[in-house]
Tab-separated table of C-alpha atoms in Angstrom:
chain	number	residue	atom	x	y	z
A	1	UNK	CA	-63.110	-26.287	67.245
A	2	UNK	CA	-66.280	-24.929	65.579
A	3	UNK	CA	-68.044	-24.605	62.215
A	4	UNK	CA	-67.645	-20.526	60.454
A	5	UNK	CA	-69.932	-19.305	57.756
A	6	UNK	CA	-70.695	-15.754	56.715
A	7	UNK	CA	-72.250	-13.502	54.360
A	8	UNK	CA	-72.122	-9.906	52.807
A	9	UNK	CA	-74.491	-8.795	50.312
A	10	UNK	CA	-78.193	-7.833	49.059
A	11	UNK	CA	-80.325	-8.241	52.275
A	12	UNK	CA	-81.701	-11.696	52.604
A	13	UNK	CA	-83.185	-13.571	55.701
A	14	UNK	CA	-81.375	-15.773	58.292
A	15	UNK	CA	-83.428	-19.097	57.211
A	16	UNK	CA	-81.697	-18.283	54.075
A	17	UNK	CA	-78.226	-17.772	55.105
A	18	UNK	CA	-78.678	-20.595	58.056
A	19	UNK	CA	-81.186	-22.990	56.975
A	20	UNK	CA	-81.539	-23.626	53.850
A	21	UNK	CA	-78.208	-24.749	52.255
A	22	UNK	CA	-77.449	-27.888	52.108
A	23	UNK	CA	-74.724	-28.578	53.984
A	24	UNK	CA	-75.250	-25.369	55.746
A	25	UNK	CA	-74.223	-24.671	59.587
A	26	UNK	CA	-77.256	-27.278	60.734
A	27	UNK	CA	-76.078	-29.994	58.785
A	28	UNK	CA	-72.102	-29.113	59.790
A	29	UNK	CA	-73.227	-29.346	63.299
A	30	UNK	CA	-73.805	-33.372	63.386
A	31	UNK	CA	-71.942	-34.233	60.450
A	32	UNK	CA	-69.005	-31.501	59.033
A	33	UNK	CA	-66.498	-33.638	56.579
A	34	UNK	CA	-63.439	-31.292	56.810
A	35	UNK	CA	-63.091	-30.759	60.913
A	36	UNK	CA	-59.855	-31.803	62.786
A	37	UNK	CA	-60.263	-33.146	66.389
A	38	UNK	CA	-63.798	-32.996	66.944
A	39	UNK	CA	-66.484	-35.345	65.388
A	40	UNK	CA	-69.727	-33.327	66.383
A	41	UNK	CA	-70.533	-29.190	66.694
A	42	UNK	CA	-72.993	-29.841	69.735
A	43	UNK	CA	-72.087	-27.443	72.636
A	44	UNK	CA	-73.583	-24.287	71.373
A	45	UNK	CA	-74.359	-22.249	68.521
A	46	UNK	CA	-74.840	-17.929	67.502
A	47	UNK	CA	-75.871	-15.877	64.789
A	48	UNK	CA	-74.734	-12.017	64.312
A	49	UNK	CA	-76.300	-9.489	62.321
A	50	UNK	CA	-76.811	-5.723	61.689
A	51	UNK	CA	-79.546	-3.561	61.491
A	52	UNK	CA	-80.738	-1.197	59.100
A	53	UNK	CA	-79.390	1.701	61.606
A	54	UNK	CA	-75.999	-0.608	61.222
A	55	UNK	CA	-76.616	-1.833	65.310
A	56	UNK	CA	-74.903	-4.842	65.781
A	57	UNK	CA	-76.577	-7.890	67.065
A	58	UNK	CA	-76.478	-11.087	68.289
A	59	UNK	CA	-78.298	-14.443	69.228
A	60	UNK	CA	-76.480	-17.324	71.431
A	61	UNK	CA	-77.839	-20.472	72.723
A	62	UNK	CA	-75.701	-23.095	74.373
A	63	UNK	CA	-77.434	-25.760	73.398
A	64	UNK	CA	-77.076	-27.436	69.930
A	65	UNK	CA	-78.464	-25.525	66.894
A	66	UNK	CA	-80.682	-28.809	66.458
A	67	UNK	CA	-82.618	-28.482	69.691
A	68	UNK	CA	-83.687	-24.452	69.110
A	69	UNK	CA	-87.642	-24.615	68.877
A	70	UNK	CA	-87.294	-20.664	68.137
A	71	UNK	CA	-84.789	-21.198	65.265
A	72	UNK	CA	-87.573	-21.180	62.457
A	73	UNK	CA	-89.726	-18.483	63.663
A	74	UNK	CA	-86.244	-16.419	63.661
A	75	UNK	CA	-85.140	-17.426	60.595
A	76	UNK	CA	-88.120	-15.952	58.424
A	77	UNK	CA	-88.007	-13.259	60.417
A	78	UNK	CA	-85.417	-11.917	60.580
A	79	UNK	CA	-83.020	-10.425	57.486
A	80	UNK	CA	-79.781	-8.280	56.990
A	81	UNK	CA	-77.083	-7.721	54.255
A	82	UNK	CA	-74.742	-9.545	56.532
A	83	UNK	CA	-74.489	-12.454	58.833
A	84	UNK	CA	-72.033	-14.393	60.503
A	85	UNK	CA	-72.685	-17.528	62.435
A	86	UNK	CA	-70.835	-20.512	64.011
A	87	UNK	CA	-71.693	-24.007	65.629
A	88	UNK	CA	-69.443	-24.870	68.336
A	89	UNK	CA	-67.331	-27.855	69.328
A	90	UNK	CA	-66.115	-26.789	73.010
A	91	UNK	CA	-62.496	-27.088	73.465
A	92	UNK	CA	-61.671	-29.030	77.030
A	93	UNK	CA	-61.597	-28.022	79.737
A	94	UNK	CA	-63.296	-24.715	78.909
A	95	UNK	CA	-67.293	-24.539	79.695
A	96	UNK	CA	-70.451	-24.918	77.240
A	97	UNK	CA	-72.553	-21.494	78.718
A	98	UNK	CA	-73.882	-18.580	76.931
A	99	UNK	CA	-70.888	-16.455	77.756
A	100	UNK	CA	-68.605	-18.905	76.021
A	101	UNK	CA	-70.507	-19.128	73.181
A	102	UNK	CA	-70.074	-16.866	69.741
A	103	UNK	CA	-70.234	-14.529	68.018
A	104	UNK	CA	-68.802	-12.137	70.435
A	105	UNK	CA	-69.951	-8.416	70.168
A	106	UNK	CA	-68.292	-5.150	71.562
A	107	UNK	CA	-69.691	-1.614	70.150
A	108	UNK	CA	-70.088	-1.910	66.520
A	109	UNK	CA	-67.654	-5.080	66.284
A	110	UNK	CA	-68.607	-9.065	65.837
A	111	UNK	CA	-66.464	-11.499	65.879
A	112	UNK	CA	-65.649	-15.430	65.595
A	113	UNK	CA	-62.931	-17.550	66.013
A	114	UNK	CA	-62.260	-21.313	65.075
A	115	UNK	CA	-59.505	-23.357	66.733
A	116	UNK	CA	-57.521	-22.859	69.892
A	117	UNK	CA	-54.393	-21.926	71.488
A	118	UNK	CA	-52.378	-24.064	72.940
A	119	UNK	CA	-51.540	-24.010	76.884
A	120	UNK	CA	-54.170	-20.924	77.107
A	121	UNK	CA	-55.614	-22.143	80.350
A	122	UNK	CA	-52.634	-22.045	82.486
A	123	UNK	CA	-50.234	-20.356	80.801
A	124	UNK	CA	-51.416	-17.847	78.361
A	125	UNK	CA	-54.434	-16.258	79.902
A	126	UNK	CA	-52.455	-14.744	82.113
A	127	UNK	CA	-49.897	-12.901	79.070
A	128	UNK	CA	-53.462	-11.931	77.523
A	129	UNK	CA	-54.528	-10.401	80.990
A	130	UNK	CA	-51.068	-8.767	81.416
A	131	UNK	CA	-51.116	-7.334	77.784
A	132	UNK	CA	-55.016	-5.916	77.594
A	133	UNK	CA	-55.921	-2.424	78.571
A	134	UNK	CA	-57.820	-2.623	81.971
A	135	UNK	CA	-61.032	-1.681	80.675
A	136	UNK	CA	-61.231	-4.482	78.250
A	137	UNK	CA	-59.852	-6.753	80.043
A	138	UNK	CA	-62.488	-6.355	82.590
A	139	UNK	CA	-65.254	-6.451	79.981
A	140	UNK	CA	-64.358	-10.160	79.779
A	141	UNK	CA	-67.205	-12.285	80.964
A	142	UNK	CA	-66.079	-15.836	79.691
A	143	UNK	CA	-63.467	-18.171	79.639
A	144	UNK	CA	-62.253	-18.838	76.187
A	145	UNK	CA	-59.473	-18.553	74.430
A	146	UNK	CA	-61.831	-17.179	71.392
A	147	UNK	CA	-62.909	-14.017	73.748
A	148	UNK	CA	-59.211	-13.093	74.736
A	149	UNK	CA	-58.462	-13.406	71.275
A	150	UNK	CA	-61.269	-10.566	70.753
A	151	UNK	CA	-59.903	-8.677	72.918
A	152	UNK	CA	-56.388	-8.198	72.226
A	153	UNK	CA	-58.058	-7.711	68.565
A	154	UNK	CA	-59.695	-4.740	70.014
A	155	UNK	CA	-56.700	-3.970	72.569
A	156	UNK	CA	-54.657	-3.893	69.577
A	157	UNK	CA	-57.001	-1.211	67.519
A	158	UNK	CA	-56.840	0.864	70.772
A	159	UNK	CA	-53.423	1.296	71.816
A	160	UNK	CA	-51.347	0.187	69.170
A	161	UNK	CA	-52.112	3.171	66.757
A	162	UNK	CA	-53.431	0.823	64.385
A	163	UNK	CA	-55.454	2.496	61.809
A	164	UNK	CA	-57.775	-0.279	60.531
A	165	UNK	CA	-59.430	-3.431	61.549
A	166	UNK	CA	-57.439	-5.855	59.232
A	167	UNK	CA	-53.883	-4.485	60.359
A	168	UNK	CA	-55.217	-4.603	64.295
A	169	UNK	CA	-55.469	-8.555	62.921
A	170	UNK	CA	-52.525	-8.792	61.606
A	171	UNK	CA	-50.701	-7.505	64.642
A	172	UNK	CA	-52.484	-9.850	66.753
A	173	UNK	CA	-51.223	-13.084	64.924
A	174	UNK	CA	-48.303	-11.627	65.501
A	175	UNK	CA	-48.557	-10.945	69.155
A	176	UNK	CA	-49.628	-14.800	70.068
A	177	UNK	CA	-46.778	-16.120	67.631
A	178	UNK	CA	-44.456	-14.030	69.860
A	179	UNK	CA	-46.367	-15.664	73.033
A	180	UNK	CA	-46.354	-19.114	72.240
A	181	UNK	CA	-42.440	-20.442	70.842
A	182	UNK	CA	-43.362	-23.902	70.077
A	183	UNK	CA	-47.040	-24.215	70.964
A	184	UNK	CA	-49.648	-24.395	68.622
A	185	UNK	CA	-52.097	-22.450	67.952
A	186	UNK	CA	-54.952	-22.476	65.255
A	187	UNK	CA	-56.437	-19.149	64.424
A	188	UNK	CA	-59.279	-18.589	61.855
A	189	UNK	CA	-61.048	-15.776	62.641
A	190	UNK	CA	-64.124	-14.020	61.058
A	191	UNK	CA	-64.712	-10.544	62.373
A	192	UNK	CA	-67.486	-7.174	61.122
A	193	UNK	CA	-67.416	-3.537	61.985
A	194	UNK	CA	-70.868	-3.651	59.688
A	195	UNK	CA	-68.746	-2.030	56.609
A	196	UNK	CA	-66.631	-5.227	55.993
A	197	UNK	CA	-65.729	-8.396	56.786
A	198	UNK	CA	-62.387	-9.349	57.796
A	199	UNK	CA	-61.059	-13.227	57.500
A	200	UNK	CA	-58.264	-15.148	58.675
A	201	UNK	CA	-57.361	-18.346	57.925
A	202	UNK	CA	-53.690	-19.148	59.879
A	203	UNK	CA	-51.767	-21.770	62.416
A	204	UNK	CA	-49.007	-21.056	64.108
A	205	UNK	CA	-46.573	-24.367	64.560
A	206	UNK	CA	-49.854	-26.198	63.039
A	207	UNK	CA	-52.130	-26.840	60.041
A	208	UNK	CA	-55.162	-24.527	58.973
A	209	UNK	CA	-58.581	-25.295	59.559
A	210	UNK	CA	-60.214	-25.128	56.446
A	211	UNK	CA	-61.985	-22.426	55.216
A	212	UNK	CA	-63.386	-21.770	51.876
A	213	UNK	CA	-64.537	-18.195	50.135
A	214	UNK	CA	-67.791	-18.141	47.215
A	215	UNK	CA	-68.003	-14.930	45.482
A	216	UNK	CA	-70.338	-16.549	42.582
A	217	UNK	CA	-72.842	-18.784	44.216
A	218	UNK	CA	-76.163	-18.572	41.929
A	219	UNK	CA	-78.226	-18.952	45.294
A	220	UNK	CA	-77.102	-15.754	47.134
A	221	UNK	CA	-76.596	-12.956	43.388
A	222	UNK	CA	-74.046	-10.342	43.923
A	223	UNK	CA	-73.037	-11.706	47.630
A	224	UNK	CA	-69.769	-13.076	49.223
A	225	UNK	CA	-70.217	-16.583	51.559
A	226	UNK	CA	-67.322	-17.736	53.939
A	227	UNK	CA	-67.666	-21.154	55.272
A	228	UNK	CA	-65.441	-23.485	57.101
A	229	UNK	CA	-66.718	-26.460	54.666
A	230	UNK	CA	-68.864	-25.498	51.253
A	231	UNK	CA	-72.521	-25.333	51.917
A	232	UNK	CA	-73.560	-26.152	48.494
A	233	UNK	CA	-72.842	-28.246	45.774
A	234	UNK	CA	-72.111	-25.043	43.406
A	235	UNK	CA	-68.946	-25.006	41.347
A	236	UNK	CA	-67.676	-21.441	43.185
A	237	UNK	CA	-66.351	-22.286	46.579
A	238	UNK	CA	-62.714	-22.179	46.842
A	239	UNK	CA	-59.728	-22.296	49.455
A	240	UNK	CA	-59.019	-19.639	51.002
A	241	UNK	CA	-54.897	-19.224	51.135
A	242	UNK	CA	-53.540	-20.466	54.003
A	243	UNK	CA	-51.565	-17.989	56.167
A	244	UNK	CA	-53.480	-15.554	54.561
A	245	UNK	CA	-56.164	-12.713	55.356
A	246	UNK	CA	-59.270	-11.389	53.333
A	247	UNK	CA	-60.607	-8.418	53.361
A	248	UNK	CA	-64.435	-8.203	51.928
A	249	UNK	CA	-65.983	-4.570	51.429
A	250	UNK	CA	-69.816	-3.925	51.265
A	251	UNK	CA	-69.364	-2.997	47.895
A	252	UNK	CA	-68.131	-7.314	47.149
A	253	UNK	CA	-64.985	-6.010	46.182
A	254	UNK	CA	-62.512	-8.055	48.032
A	255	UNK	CA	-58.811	-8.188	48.756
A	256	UNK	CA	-55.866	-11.105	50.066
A	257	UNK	CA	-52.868	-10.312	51.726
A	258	UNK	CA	-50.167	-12.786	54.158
A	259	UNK	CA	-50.584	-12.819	57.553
């Protein structure tokens, strides 16, 4: 299980997005209020953002977010219009490395994932690895259920002709519900293309993780914040639906629709 958070709006810096709220990702790392399972978001943490060329980008580090000495130096330096980032609780048995750890990045896409699938290890890998188009299956370089999951995302987009990112989402929900009978599986994902931001918040044979959406947050004018738990004390955060998936454009317009 991890801690989410994201952002789409006027350019502003990492320390901002990161750092400085309250109960912001740093904070949700040694004490989040609304996690399931997990006590702690120690075993590695990552930051994605986009250029002003729209390049994707990304920073890992599998150590805890707390123990970065180049964290502050980064944060003022660094700015974009949008940022995701996550602090991660490792799900056992799979390994705390830099390959394991997110945000995930292929081409133009980022992406994030909190919770797990059930019997993925020894059962379900291999359906993934049976189901993926060879090249991206090979492009695979860790061991989590949250990189599979990226994959079929992108599998799905490929193959499937699926003509956007949110229905390539859908369709993948739907794919590991078909896998899994009466397994659980927990499935919030956050995933960019740089144009939009597209969020999950689902369970299959399970309860959601929680995940909350800010459109109005006087901190961050005319920008959208995701977050697995509110990062600050304003009035605006609020559930997202569960079973449900959001689509947020550049232009903070946004959109809902079931999984």
């Amino acid at each position: 299980m991890c801690r989410l958070a994201a952002y789409l709006g006027p350019q502003i810096s990492l320390e901002h997005f990161l750092l400085n709220p309250g109960h912001g990702l740093m904070e949700q790392s040694w004490a989040p209020k609304e996690m399931r399972g997990a006590i702690i978001n120690a075993d590695g943490y990552g930051f994605g953002w986009y250029s002003d060329q729209r390049e994707a980008n990304t920073y890992v580090n599998p150590m805890p977010i707390w123990s970065d000495v180049n964290l502050n130096s980064l944060g003022r330096s660094l700015h974009s219009n949008l940022w995701l980032a996550n602090v991660r609780s490792a799900t056992h048995p799979l390994s705390v490395s830099a390959s394991n750890t997110m945000p995930f990045l292929h081409d133009d896409l980022l992406f994030m994932h909190n919770g797990f699938i059930d019997q993925f290890e020894h059962v379900l890998r291999g359906r993934f690895r049976q189901e993926l188009d060879p090249k991206i299956d090979a492009g695979i370089t860790g061991s989590t259920d949250s990189e599979h999951l990226f994959a079929l995302v992108r599998h799905t987009l490929k193959n499937n002709n699926v003509s956007s990112l949110e229905q390539a989402t859908i369709l993948t929900c739907h794919k590991i519900q078909e896998w899994l009978g009466e397994a659980k599986a927990l499935l919030n994902f956050i995933i960019s293309n740089s144009q939009q931001i597209i969020v999950t918040r689902h369970a299959i044979n399970g309860h959601c993780p929680s995940l909350y959406i800010n459109t109005d947050e006087p901190q961050y004018p005319d920008g959208i914040l995701i977050a697995s738990e509110p990062m600050t004390d304003a009035d605006g955060w609020q559930p997202i639906s569960e079973h449900s998936l959001v689509v947020i454009e550049a232009d903070g317009s946004y959109q809902s629709k079931d999984i």
